[in-house]
Amino acid sequence: MRRLPWAGRLAAVASLGDEKRRQLFEFVSASDGAVGRDEAAAAVDLPRSTASFHLDRLVKDGLLAVEFHKPAGKTGPGSGRPAKMYRTAEPEIGAFVPDRNYDLAGELLAAAIEHSSSGGTPIREALLVTSREAGRTAAAGNGTLEGFLTAEGYQPEPDGAGGLTLLNCPFHRLADRHPDTVCAMNGAFLRGAASGCGDSEDRVLGNDTPGQCCARIAPPGANDAGSADLSQLPAGTSRS
């Protein structure tokens, strides 16, 4: 499942700063199924209209979703009208400032360990294989490479020569501490993403500019093979 955009995740987390809104969210998320406004209002001791306002705000901020169900056990005029019900919209939402994606790093590393354990593949080779495939799968059908990189938090900016500079490293803290492993993983993920977007994997090159991602995107057709293999980045190339 793709994450909400960074600004959306920030808004969702900020939305829970209101105590009553947070109580409503906790009640809905702890419920076995979708809940109605009356039930939610009673649970947190709020007027129905106030609870409705906060619930709809949680929907707007991406934390809750709406369903419509006919109420059970009611008869008489209007009893068959579907009622507005609320349920959680996302399994979990987190936001870092600046934008980071340590969840993705954890998924890639866990997949590499499983791949290595099941087939006896050396762990580094497994990491490169699984990261590339994850990038290809995630980017497939998502339009341009630039658009995908924007959604994943890399903050791509045109470099003035037809390529892209990646201003943000989604794995910054990990890359700073474990550059050999994390930069190789990142490079494989980005090469897979380029392939998934129908682009050339050769556009993903190394980058040693402090404060930026360890990768950059070369202009289409560029020939810079000397810095193309991020799996061979030496220690000390992480961005800080």
Tab-separated table of N, CA, C and O in Angstrom, residues 6-98:
chain	number	residue	atom	x	y	z
A	6	TRP	N	3.566	13.225	1.910
A	6	TRP	CA	4.179	13.729	3.143
A	6	TRP	C	3.318	14.779	3.826
A	6	TRP	O	3.066	14.709	5.038
A	7	ALA	N	2.836	15.758	3.057
A	7	ALA	CA	1.994	16.802	3.644
A	7	ALA	C	0.725	16.207	4.239
A	7	ALA	O	0.241	16.662	5.283
A	8	GLY	N	0.185	15.182	3.592
A	8	GLY	CA	-1.007	14.527	4.118
A	8	GLY	C	-0.736	13.800	5.417
A	8	GLY	O	-1.567	13.783	6.338
A	9	ARG	N	0.443	13.166	5.523
A	9	ARG	CA	0.799	12.474	6.762
A	9	ARG	C	1.002	13.461	7.900
A	9	ARG	O	0.606	13.213	9.036
A	10	LEU	N	1.616	14.598	7.595
A	10	LEU	CA	1.778	15.625	8.614
A	10	LEU	C	0.427	16.133	9.099
A	10	LEU	O	0.202	16.315	10.303
A	11	ALA	N	-0.489	16.361	8.154
A	11	ALA	CA	-1.821	16.847	8.525
A	11	ALA	C	-2.566	15.817	9.359
A	11	ALA	O	-3.276	16.166	10.315
A	12	ALA	N	-2.410	14.533	9.014
A	12	ALA	CA	-3.094	13.478	9.756
A	12	ALA	C	-2.602	13.409	11.192
A	12	ALA	O	-3.397	13.316	12.138
A	13	VAL	N	-1.297	13.462	11.371
A	13	VAL	CA	-0.745	13.408	12.724
A	13	VAL	C	-1.153	14.653	13.516
A	13	VAL	O	-1.542	14.568	14.681
A	14	ALA	N	-1.082	15.818	12.874
A	14	ALA	CA	-1.465	17.064	13.548
A	14	ALA	C	-2.935	17.056	13.946
A	14	ALA	O	-3.316	17.633	14.971
A	15	SER	N	-3.755	16.397	13.144
A	15	SER	CA	-5.189	16.350	13.434
A	15	SER	C	-5.477	15.712	14.777
A	15	SER	O	-6.453	16.054	15.452
A	16	LEU	N	-4.624	14.797	15.198
A	16	LEU	CA	-4.833	14.095	16.461
A	16	LEU	C	-4.368	14.902	17.661
A	16	LEU	O	-4.447	14.428	18.801
A	17	GLY	N	-3.889	16.124	17.428
A	17	GLY	CA	-3.518	16.991	18.531
A	17	GLY	C	-4.714	17.459	19.336
A	17	GLY	O	-4.578	17.830	20.501
A	18	ASP	N	-5.894	17.433	18.718
A	18	ASP	CA	-7.128	17.762	19.447
A	18	ASP	C	-7.535	16.551	20.292
A	18	ASP	O	-7.700	15.444	19.768
A	19	GLU	N	-7.710	16.747	21.598
A	19	GLU	CA	-7.948	15.623	22.504
A	19	GLU	C	-9.212	14.844	22.160
A	19	GLU	O	-9.204	13.608	22.127
A	20	LYS	N	-10.312	15.539	21.929
A	20	LYS	CA	-11.568	14.842	21.630
A	20	LYS	C	-11.489	14.119	20.287
A	20	LYS	O	-12.017	13.013	20.136
A	21	ARG	N	-10.814	14.737	19.332
A	21	ARG	CA	-10.662	14.090	18.033
A	21	ARG	C	-9.822	12.822	18.165
A	21	ARG	O	-10.107	11.797	17.555
A	22	ARG	N	-8.792	12.912	19.000
A	22	ARG	CA	-7.960	11.735	19.238
A	22	ARG	C	-8.770	10.632	19.929
A	22	ARG	O	-8.632	9.448	19.594
A	23	GLN	N	-9.613	10.996	20.867
A	23	GLN	CA	-10.455	10.006	21.552
A	23	GLN	C	-11.415	9.339	20.575
A	23	GLN	O	-11.630	8.120	20.642
A	24	LEU	N	-11.980	10.125	19.669
A	24	LEU	CA	-12.869	9.545	18.660
A	24	LEU	C	-12.109	8.584	17.757
A	24	LEU	O	-12.595	7.486	17.448
A	25	PHE	N	-10.923	8.988	17.340
A	25	PHE	CA	-10.118	8.105	16.482
A	25	PHE	C	-9.776	6.817	17.210
A	25	PHE	O	-9.858	5.722	16.637
A	26	GLU	N	-9.379	6.914	18.465
A	26	GLU	CA	-9.024	5.720	19.232
A	26	GLU	C	-10.230	4.803	19.402
A	26	GLU	O	-10.103	3.577	19.345
A	27	PHE	N	-11.417	5.390	19.598
A	27	PHE	CA	-12.621	4.572	19.741
A	27	PHE	C	-12.936	3.835	18.444
A	27	PHE	O	-13.203	2.621	18.458
A	28	VAL	N	-12.878	4.549	17.327
A	28	VAL	CA	-13.189	3.922	16.045
A	28	VAL	C	-12.156	2.841	15.711
A	28	VAL	O	-12.506	1.737	15.271
A	29	SER	N	-10.884	3.144	15.924
A	29	SER	CA	-9.843	2.190	15.559
A	29	SER	C	-9.865	0.947	16.444
A	29	SER	O	-9.422	-0.122	16.029
A	30	ALA	N	-10.391	1.073	17.667
A	30	ALA	CA	-10.469	-0.080	18.563
A	30	ALA	C	-11.731	-0.913	18.346
A	30	ALA	O	-11.852	-2.013	18.898
A	31	SER	N	-12.657	-0.416	17.543
A	31	SER	CA	-13.917	-1.118	17.312
A	31	SER	C	-13.734	-2.247	16.305
A	31	SER	O	-12.880	-2.172	15.419
A	32	ASP	N	-14.543	-3.284	16.440
A	32	ASP	CA	-14.448	-4.437	15.539
A	32	ASP	C	-14.926	-4.117	14.123
A	32	ASP	O	-14.473	-4.725	13.158
A	33	GLY	N	-15.838	-3.167	14.011
A	33	GLY	CA	-16.358	-2.796	12.700
A	33	GLY	C	-16.600	-1.304	12.632
A	33	GLY	O	-16.211	-0.546	13.535
A	34	ALA	N	-17.221	-0.865	11.554
A	34	ALA	CA	-17.529	0.549	11.398
A	34	ALA	C	-18.546	0.979	12.456
A	34	ALA	O	-19.413	0.206	12.855
A	35	VAL	N	-18.406	2.221	12.920
A	35	VAL	CA	-19.296	2.738	13.967
A	35	VAL	C	-20.023	3.975	13.465
A	35	VAL	O	-19.532	4.700	12.601
A	36	GLY	N	-21.192	4.223	14.026
A	36	GLY	CA	-21.985	5.375	13.649
A	36	GLY	C	-21.693	6.579	14.523
A	36	GLY	O	-21.030	6.493	15.556
A	37	ARG	N	-22.232	7.731	14.112
A	37	ARG	CA	-21.979	8.969	14.843
A	37	ARG	C	-22.562	8.940	16.246
A	37	ARG	O	-21.935	9.422	17.196
A	38	ASP	N	-23.758	8.387	16.394
A	38	ASP	CA	-24.374	8.343	17.725
A	38	ASP	C	-23.540	7.520	18.685
A	38	ASP	O	-23.309	7.913	19.837
A	39	GLU	N	-23.096	6.375	18.224
A	39	GLU	CA	-22.277	5.492	19.063
A	39	GLU	C	-20.964	6.163	19.435
A	39	GLU	O	-20.521	6.109	20.602
A	40	ALA	N	-20.330	6.812	18.477
A	40	ALA	CA	-19.053	7.473	18.740
A	40	ALA	C	-19.235	8.653	19.681
A	40	ALA	O	-18.425	8.860	20.601
A	41	ALA	N	-20.303	9.432	19.477
A	41	ALA	CA	-20.553	10.588	20.341
A	41	ALA	C	-20.766	10.157	21.782
A	41	ALA	O	-20.242	10.772	22.718
A	42	ALA	N	-21.524	9.103	21.972
A	42	ALA	CA	-21.787	8.613	23.332
A	42	ALA	C	-20.513	8.089	23.986
A	42	ALA	O	-20.308	8.259	25.196
A	43	ALA	N	-19.654	7.482	23.209
A	43	ALA	CA	-18.439	6.878	23.759
A	43	ALA	C	-17.481	7.916	24.329
A	43	ALA	O	-16.755	7.635	25.290
A	44	VAL	N	-17.453	9.115	23.747
A	44	VAL	CA	-16.519	10.147	24.220
A	44	VAL	C	-17.248	11.334	24.848
A	44	VAL	O	-16.634	12.380	25.099
A	45	ASP	N	-18.544	11.168	25.094
A	45	ASP	CA	-19.351	12.180	25.787
A	45	ASP	C	-19.322	13.525	25.061
A	45	ASP	O	-18.975	14.560	25.613
A	46	LEU	N	-19.730	13.475	23.791
A	46	LEU	CA	-19.815	14.680	22.976
A	46	LEU	C	-21.211	14.798	22.374
A	46	LEU	O	-21.859	13.778	22.117
A	47	PRO	N	-21.680	16.011	22.118
A	47	PRO	CA	-22.909	16.159	21.345
A	47	PRO	C	-22.734	15.534	19.963
A	47	PRO	O	-21.629	15.535	19.410
A	48	ARG	N	-23.833	15.034	19.415
A	48	ARG	CA	-23.748	14.354	18.121
A	48	ARG	C	-23.168	15.261	17.047
A	48	ARG	O	-22.355	14.829	16.228
A	49	SER	N	-23.577	16.532	17.049
A	49	SER	CA	-23.107	17.452	16.011
A	49	SER	C	-21.604	17.695	16.127
A	49	SER	O	-20.894	17.776	15.112
A	50	THR	N	-21.101	17.784	17.353
A	50	THR	CA	-19.665	18.003	17.559
A	50	THR	C	-18.880	16.765	17.148
A	50	THR	O	-17.831	16.859	16.491
A	51	ALA	N	-19.393	15.595	17.535
A	51	ALA	CA	-18.729	14.351	17.150
A	51	ALA	C	-18.706	14.205	15.632
A	51	ALA	O	-17.695	13.787	15.053
A	52	SER	N	-19.802	14.560	14.983
A	52	SER	CA	-19.884	14.470	13.530
A	52	SER	C	-18.841	15.358	12.871
A	52	SER	O	-18.176	14.962	11.903
A	53	PHE	N	-18.668	16.569	13.404
A	53	PHE	CA	-17.664	17.491	12.856
A	53	PHE	C	-16.270	16.888	12.944
A	53	PHE	O	-15.506	16.899	11.976
A	54	HIS	N	-15.919	16.350	14.113
A	54	HIS	CA	-14.585	15.791	14.304
A	54	HIS	C	-14.381	14.526	13.473
A	54	HIS	O	-13.301	14.300	12.923
A	55	LEU	N	-15.400	13.709	13.377
A	55	LEU	CA	-15.288	12.493	12.569
A	55	LEU	C	-15.056	12.827	11.101
A	55	LEU	O	-14.214	12.213	10.433
A	56	ASP	N	-15.794	13.799	10.602
A	56	ASP	CA	-15.612	14.189	9.202
A	56	ASP	C	-14.256	14.847	8.973
A	56	ASP	O	-13.663	14.712	7.892
A	57	ARG	N	-13.734	15.530	9.982
A	57	ARG	CA	-12.385	16.093	9.872
A	57	ARG	C	-11.350	14.961	9.801
A	57	ARG	O	-10.378	15.034	9.036
A	58	LEU	N	-11.555	13.914	10.567
A	58	LEU	CA	-10.652	12.764	10.515
A	58	LEU	C	-10.711	12.071	9.158
A	58	LEU	O	-9.707	11.539	8.680
A	59	VAL	N	-11.882	12.085	8.536
A	59	VAL	CA	-12.010	11.549	7.181
A	59	VAL	C	-11.225	12.424	6.208
A	59	VAL	O	-10.452	11.924	5.372
A	60	LYS	N	-11.385	13.727	6.309
A	60	LYS	CA	-10.691	14.666	5.431
A	60	LYS	C	-9.179	14.515	5.550
A	60	LYS	O	-8.450	14.617	4.553
A	61	ASP	N	-8.697	14.242	6.767
A	61	ASP	CA	-7.261	14.134	7.000
A	61	ASP	C	-6.715	12.740	6.720
A	61	ASP	O	-5.525	12.478	6.949
A	62	GLY	N	-7.552	11.844	6.223
A	62	GLY	CA	-7.080	10.536	5.784
A	62	GLY	C	-6.972	9.487	6.861
A	62	GLY	O	-6.463	8.392	6.614
A	63	LEU	N	-7.479	9.777	8.064
A	63	LEU	CA	-7.379	8.812	9.160
A	63	LEU	C	-8.575	7.874	9.230
A	63	LEU	O	-8.438	6.729	9.660
A	64	LEU	N	-9.730	8.346	8.825
A	64	LEU	CA	-10.934	7.527	8.809
A	64	LEU	C	-11.515	7.472	7.402
A	64	LEU	O	-11.261	8.343	6.571
A	65	ALA	N	-12.305	6.454	7.163
A	65	ALA	CA	-13.048	6.308	5.907
A	65	ALA	C	-14.518	6.128	6.236
A	65	ALA	O	-14.886	5.748	7.362
A	66	VAL	N	-15.366	6.390	5.260
A	66	VAL	CA	-16.822	6.354	5.464
A	66	VAL	C	-17.433	5.167	4.736
A	66	VAL	O	-17.035	4.833	3.615
A	67	GLU	N	-18.371	4.530	5.389
A	67	GLU	CA	-19.201	3.495	4.781
A	67	GLU	C	-20.657	3.849	5.065
A	67	GLU	O	-20.956	4.597	5.996
A	68	PHE	N	-21.563	3.303	4.267
A	68	PHE	CA	-22.999	3.510	4.504
A	68	PHE	C	-23.665	2.153	4.660
A	68	PHE	O	-23.550	1.292	3.783
A	69	HIS	N	-24.329	1.954	5.802
A	69	HIS	CA	-25.014	0.703	6.090
A	69	HIS	C	-26.428	0.989	6.584
A	69	HIS	O	-26.662	1.985	7.279
A	70	LYS	N	-27.350	0.106	6.252
A	70	LYS	CA	-28.688	0.206	6.824
A	70	LYS	C	-28.630	-0.219	8.280
A	70	LYS	O	-28.062	-1.257	8.613
A	71	PRO	N	-29.183	0.584	9.188
A	71	PRO	CA	-29.114	0.249	10.608
A	71	PRO	C	-29.889	-1.026	10.915
A	71	PRO	O	-30.971	-1.258	10.392
A	72	ALA	N	-29.320	-1.861	11.748
A	72	ALA	CA	-29.966	-3.118	12.136
A	72	ALA	C	-30.968	-2.886	13.261
A	72	ALA	O	-30.750	-2.066	14.146
A	73	GLY	N	-32.071	-3.602	13.218
A	73	GLY	CA	-33.032	-3.579	14.317
A	73	GLY	C	-33.952	-2.386	14.359
A	73	GLY	O	-34.651	-2.185	15.350
A	74	LYS	N	-33.951	-1.538	13.326
A	74	LYS	CA	-34.831	-0.376	13.324
A	74	LYS	C	-35.973	-0.588	12.334
A	74	LYS	O	-35.789	-1.144	11.262
A	75	THR	N	-37.151	-0.124	12.726
A	75	THR	CA	-38.332	-0.229	11.872
A	75	THR	C	-39.018	1.127	11.790
A	75	THR	O	-38.703	2.044	12.542
A	76	GLY	N	-39.974	1.236	10.885
A	76	GLY	CA	-40.714	2.472	10.761
A	76	GLY	C	-40.194	3.352	9.653
A	76	GLY	O	-39.228	3.008	8.963
A	77	PRO	N	-40.816	4.544	9.482
A	77	PRO	CA	-40.420	5.451	8.402
A	77	PRO	C	-38.938	5.835	8.518
A	77	PRO	O	-38.448	6.189	9.589
A	78	GLY	N	-38.249	5.750	7.400
A	78	GLY	CA	-36.838	6.140	7.370
A	78	GLY	C	-35.889	5.103	7.911
A	78	GLY	O	-34.670	5.316	7.914
A	79	SER	N	-36.419	3.967	8.372
A	79	SER	CA	-35.542	2.974	8.990
A	79	SER	C	-34.623	2.286	7.981
A	79	SER	O	-33.595	1.726	8.366
A	80	GLY	N	-35.008	2.326	6.715
A	80	GLY	CA	-34.174	1.656	5.717
A	80	GLY	C	-33.117	2.548	5.111
A	80	GLY	O	-32.364	2.110	4.248
A	81	ARG	N	-33.044	3.806	5.544
A	81	ARG	CA	-32.069	4.734	4.981
A	81	ARG	C	-30.669	4.359	5.469
A	81	ARG	O	-30.450	4.190	6.676
A	82	PRO	N	-29.685	4.227	4.577
A	82	PRO	CA	-28.325	3.883	5.005
A	82	PRO	C	-27.747	4.939	5.945
A	82	PRO	O	-27.916	6.147	5.740
A	83	ALA	N	-27.093	4.493	6.988
A	83	ALA	CA	-26.482	5.391	7.961
A	83	ALA	C	-24.994	5.553	7.660
A	83	ALA	O	-24.342	4.634	7.171
A	84	LYS	N	-24.489	6.713	7.977
A	84	LYS	CA	-23.079	7.011	7.771
A	84	LYS	C	-22.261	6.359	8.876
A	84	LYS	O	-22.496	6.598	10.064
A	85	MET	N	-21.284	5.553	8.482
A	85	MET	CA	-20.468	4.813	9.439
A	85	MET	C	-18.993	5.125	9.184
A	85	MET	O	-18.595	5.460	8.073
A	86	TYR	N	-18.186	4.970	10.232
A	86	TYR	CA	-16.772	5.323	10.150
A	86	TYR	C	-15.889	4.128	10.533
A	86	TYR	O	-16.204	3.380	11.453
A	87	ARG	N	-14.796	4.002	9.819
A	87	ARG	CA	-13.783	2.984	10.123
A	87	ARG	C	-12.409	3.580	9.846
A	87	ARG	O	-12.288	4.627	9.183
A	88	THR	N	-11.360	2.937	10.352
A	88	THR	CA	-10.007	3.437	10.089
A	88	THR	C	-9.673	3.281	8.614
A	88	THR	O	-10.048	2.298	7.977
A	89	ALA	N	-8.941	4.246	8.087
A	89	ALA	CA	-8.613	4.251	6.661
A	89	ALA	C	-7.247	3.666	6.371
A	89	ALA	O	-7.007	3.123	5.294
A	90	GLU	N	-6.312	3.770	7.303
A	90	GLU	CA	-4.945	3.312	7.107
A	90	GLU	C	-4.528	2.430	8.282
A	90	GLU	O	-4.901	2.711	9.424
A	91	PRO	N	-3.751	1.364	8.038
A	91	PRO	CA	-3.271	0.550	9.152
A	91	PRO	C	-2.450	1.363	10.140
A	91	PRO	O	-2.530	1.172	11.345
A	92	GLU	N	-1.634	2.275	9.636
A	92	GLU	CA	-0.825	3.146	10.479
A	92	GLU	C	-0.324	4.315	9.654
A	92	GLU	O	-0.181	4.224	8.433
A	93	ILE	N	-0.082	5.434	10.325
A	93	ILE	CA	0.425	6.635	9.659
A	93	ILE	C	1.521	7.222	10.529
A	93	ILE	O	1.348	7.394	11.736
A	94	GLY	N	2.655	7.506	9.913
A	94	GLY	CA	3.744	8.152	10.627
A	94	GLY	C	4.344	9.237	9.762
A	94	GLY	O	4.258	9.194	8.531
A	95	ALA	N	4.954	10.226	10.394
A	95	ALA	CA	5.548	11.328	9.648
A	95	ALA	C	6.858	11.746	10.299
A	95	ALA	O	6.931	11.879	11.519
A	96	PHE	N	7.895	11.904	9.471
A	96	PHE	CA	9.181	12.420	9.914
A	96	PHE	C	9.400	13.786	9.283
A	96	PHE	O	8.910	14.068	8.193
A	97	VAL	N	10.149	14.615	9.968
A	97	VAL	CA	10.545	15.913	9.425
A	97	VAL	C	12.072	16.006	9.509
A	97	VAL	O	12.627	16.018	10.609
A	98	PRO	N	12.781	16.029	8.366
A	98	PRO	CA	12.331	15.900	6.972
A	98	PRO	C	11.725	14.513	6.697
A	98	PRO	O	11.785	13.634	7.549
